[in-house]
Amino acid sequence: MKRERLERGMIHVYTGNGKGKTTASLGLALRAIGHGYSVYMIQFMKGDIEYGELVSARNLLTPHLTIRQMGRPDFVNKENPEKIDIEWAQKAFKLAQEVIRGGEHDMVILDEVNVAVDFGLVGLEDLLRLLRGKPENLELVLTGRYAKSEVMQVADLVTEMLDIKHYYAQGVESRKGIDK
Ligand code: ATP
Ligand code: MG
């Protein structure tokens, strides 16, 4: 039996400095999967880190949720990104285009793509073209700080996570199962 597809997919942006952007997108994924939708997440600028969501996708959510990490484990230097960082981001973007064009998935999450654009690893015009050409039945979710105003204009939903308080300020670093 052919599964039900979304009738009118929207474009979401989760941005801002507060915690909750990537996890908001994973919450959406979980909700979508519950109704039989198929979700594909591409994590820009992330690599070789055992994020909990990666393990869950692999062990519990196959084939409903696919996550591809496209990058190095280290931070990218905004002022002077390594050649390999640009190559990774370009590869990630190409994968995004293919996955979206392929039409197999109902929700595509481009995690941290806003940062990749802000750092100049992905062209703003390229992203805008992707958004404008989005298939009607696809829900497209973009996360990451520093979302460009042009991107927010094209989006149907924009939420800015406001950093009021974070335990990071108490010296509590990234914790397994909570922050990674
Ligand atoms: P999460 O993945 O927990 O939803 P996020 O996607 O909103 O967080 P990013 O901007 O991707 O956050 O940052 C990645 C890491 O930085 C996360 O481990 C997160 O806990 C941490 N972080 C998020 N916001 C802050 C903040 N305001 N101060 C310090 N660290 C933060
Ligand atoms: Mg994030």
XYZ file of C-alpha atoms and ligand atoms in Angstrom:
212
model
C 0.000 0.000 0.000
C 1.250 3.470 -0.822
C 1.788 5.521 2.286
C 0.201 8.880 2.841
C 2.313 11.913 1.901
C 2.171 15.452 3.239
C -0.120 17.648 1.216
C 1.584 20.972 1.766
C 5.025 20.843 3.335
C 6.421 23.891 5.100
C 9.870 25.367 5.667
C 10.972 25.734 9.301
C 13.930 27.654 10.705
C 15.213 27.121 14.256
C 17.875 29.678 15.046
C 19.221 31.859 17.882
C 21.802 31.392 20.615
C 19.750 29.372 23.101
C 19.813 25.604 23.402
C 17.178 23.553 21.607
C 17.583 23.932 17.848
C 18.849 20.499 16.894
C 16.719 18.819 19.551
C 13.613 20.672 18.315
C 14.191 19.200 14.876
C 14.607 15.726 16.390
C 11.327 16.208 18.248
C 9.653 16.944 14.926
C 11.266 13.857 13.438
C 9.923 11.661 16.241
C 6.441 13.089 15.787
C 6.527 12.637 12.014
C 7.754 9.051 12.289
C 4.834 8.245 14.575
C 2.511 8.964 11.695
C 4.470 6.873 9.235
C 6.568 9.601 7.644
C 10.146 9.092 6.600
C 12.794 11.526 7.848
C 16.315 12.258 6.591
C 18.700 14.463 8.572
C 21.991 15.852 7.304
C 24.256 17.275 9.974
C 26.513 19.956 8.505
C 29.914 20.557 10.135
C 29.646 17.527 12.413
C 31.587 14.288 12.167
C 32.641 11.204 14.097
C 30.809 12.214 17.236
C 28.501 9.625 18.793
C 25.549 11.944 19.286
C 22.709 10.097 21.006
C 20.419 10.771 18.073
C 22.858 9.030 15.752
C 22.831 5.880 17.882
C 19.043 5.995 18.293
C 18.538 6.405 14.569
C 20.798 3.473 13.859
C 19.536 1.112 16.576
C 15.908 2.081 17.069
C 14.651 4.153 14.188
C 15.941 2.458 11.036
C 14.599 2.903 8.365
C 12.339 5.726 9.525
C 15.110 8.136 10.462
C 18.417 8.387 8.616
C 21.151 10.672 9.922
C 24.277 11.520 7.953
C 27.088 13.451 9.624
C 29.031 15.471 7.089
C 32.108 17.064 8.561
C 35.010 16.823 10.970
C 34.675 16.398 14.728
C 36.516 19.668 15.376
C 35.195 23.214 15.344
C 35.445 25.037 12.045
C 37.353 28.310 12.104
C 34.965 30.937 10.755
C 37.679 33.340 9.643
C 39.857 30.700 8.061
C 38.012 27.415 7.368
C 40.124 24.472 6.240
C 39.781 23.346 2.638
C 38.359 20.057 3.923
C 35.591 21.924 5.782
C 34.474 23.610 2.582
C 34.573 20.290 0.744
C 32.515 18.582 3.447
C 29.906 21.326 3.442
C 29.663 21.266 -0.345
C 29.271 17.492 -0.257
C 26.598 17.814 2.408
C 24.737 20.370 0.315
C 24.916 18.183 -2.765
C 23.524 15.295 -0.732
C 20.714 17.577 0.453
C 19.850 18.444 -3.147
C 19.825 14.771 -4.124
C 17.753 13.652 -1.142
C 15.233 16.419 -1.731
C 15.045 15.757 -5.456
C 14.750 12.021 -4.827
C 11.381 12.580 -3.156
C 11.614 9.489 -0.966
C 11.406 11.342 2.339
C 8.647 13.448 3.851
C 10.847 15.515 6.142
C 14.404 16.637 5.499
C 16.386 18.301 8.273
C 19.476 20.326 7.372
C 21.054 20.575 10.809
C 23.433 23.539 11.285
C 23.044 24.597 7.663
C 22.546 28.203 8.818
C 26.021 28.150 10.342
C 27.494 26.636 7.171
C 26.014 29.551 5.194
C 27.143 32.131 7.738
C 30.694 30.730 7.597
C 30.640 30.911 3.795
C 30.906 27.132 3.345
C 27.563 26.992 1.511
C 26.345 29.798 -0.756
C 23.293 31.743 0.384
C 21.966 31.833 -3.172
C 22.335 28.059 -3.441
C 20.319 27.558 -0.272
C 17.653 30.026 -1.408
C 17.349 28.207 -4.724
C 16.905 24.933 -2.848
C 14.165 26.450 -0.700
C 12.326 27.962 -3.650
C 12.396 24.682 -5.533
C 11.228 22.580 -2.574
C 8.789 19.846 -3.590
C 5.255 20.591 -2.396
C 4.979 17.474 -0.226
C 8.265 17.971 1.679
C 8.632 19.444 5.175
C 12.046 21.106 5.256
C 13.723 22.030 8.542
C 16.794 24.264 8.827
C 18.660 24.691 12.094
C 21.608 26.652 13.386
C 22.540 30.043 14.730
C 22.837 33.112 12.476
C 20.058 32.277 9.999
C 20.140 34.841 7.193
C 17.183 37.218 6.901
C 16.648 36.132 3.263
C 16.257 32.540 4.458
C 13.842 33.543 7.215
C 11.812 35.489 4.668
C 11.312 32.432 2.466
C 10.506 30.183 5.475
C 6.960 29.559 6.720
C 7.965 29.215 10.377
C 10.857 30.848 12.214
C 11.641 30.295 15.883
C 14.514 31.994 17.633
C 15.846 30.199 20.701
C 16.639 32.919 23.209
C 19.514 32.178 25.565
C 18.302 33.295 28.975
C 20.396 30.874 30.981
C 22.608 27.881 30.214
C 24.455 25.586 32.652
C 27.512 26.102 30.455
C 27.993 29.342 32.420
C 28.344 27.199 35.593
C 31.173 25.350 33.937
C 29.021 22.335 33.067
C 30.289 21.022 29.754
C 28.550 19.023 27.057
C 26.877 15.954 28.656
C 26.124 12.598 27.043
C 22.422 12.114 26.427
C 21.609 15.773 27.016
C 23.901 17.871 24.871
C 25.335 15.162 22.677
P 20.776 21.094 21.089
O 21.569 20.182 20.160
O 21.036 20.722 22.508
O 19.356 21.239 20.710
P 21.424 23.531 19.738
O 21.300 22.787 18.469
O 20.421 24.603 19.988
O 21.435 22.537 20.960
P 24.032 24.429 18.882
O 24.076 25.854 18.522
O 23.986 23.442 17.779
O 22.847 24.182 19.901
O 25.236 24.119 19.854
C 25.681 22.830 20.099
C 26.045 22.608 21.516
O 26.218 23.812 22.236
C 24.991 21.834 22.297
O 25.681 20.844 23.011
C 24.353 22.792 23.239
O 24.021 22.236 24.514
C 25.416 23.845 23.419
N 24.771 25.145 23.560
C 23.611 25.538 23.019
N 23.283 26.786 23.411
C 24.285 27.186 24.205
C 24.556 28.392 24.948
N 23.718 29.408 24.910
N 25.710 28.451 25.659
C 26.554 27.408 25.667
N 26.368 26.254 25.019
C 25.247 26.131 24.304
Mg 22.545 22.272 16.930
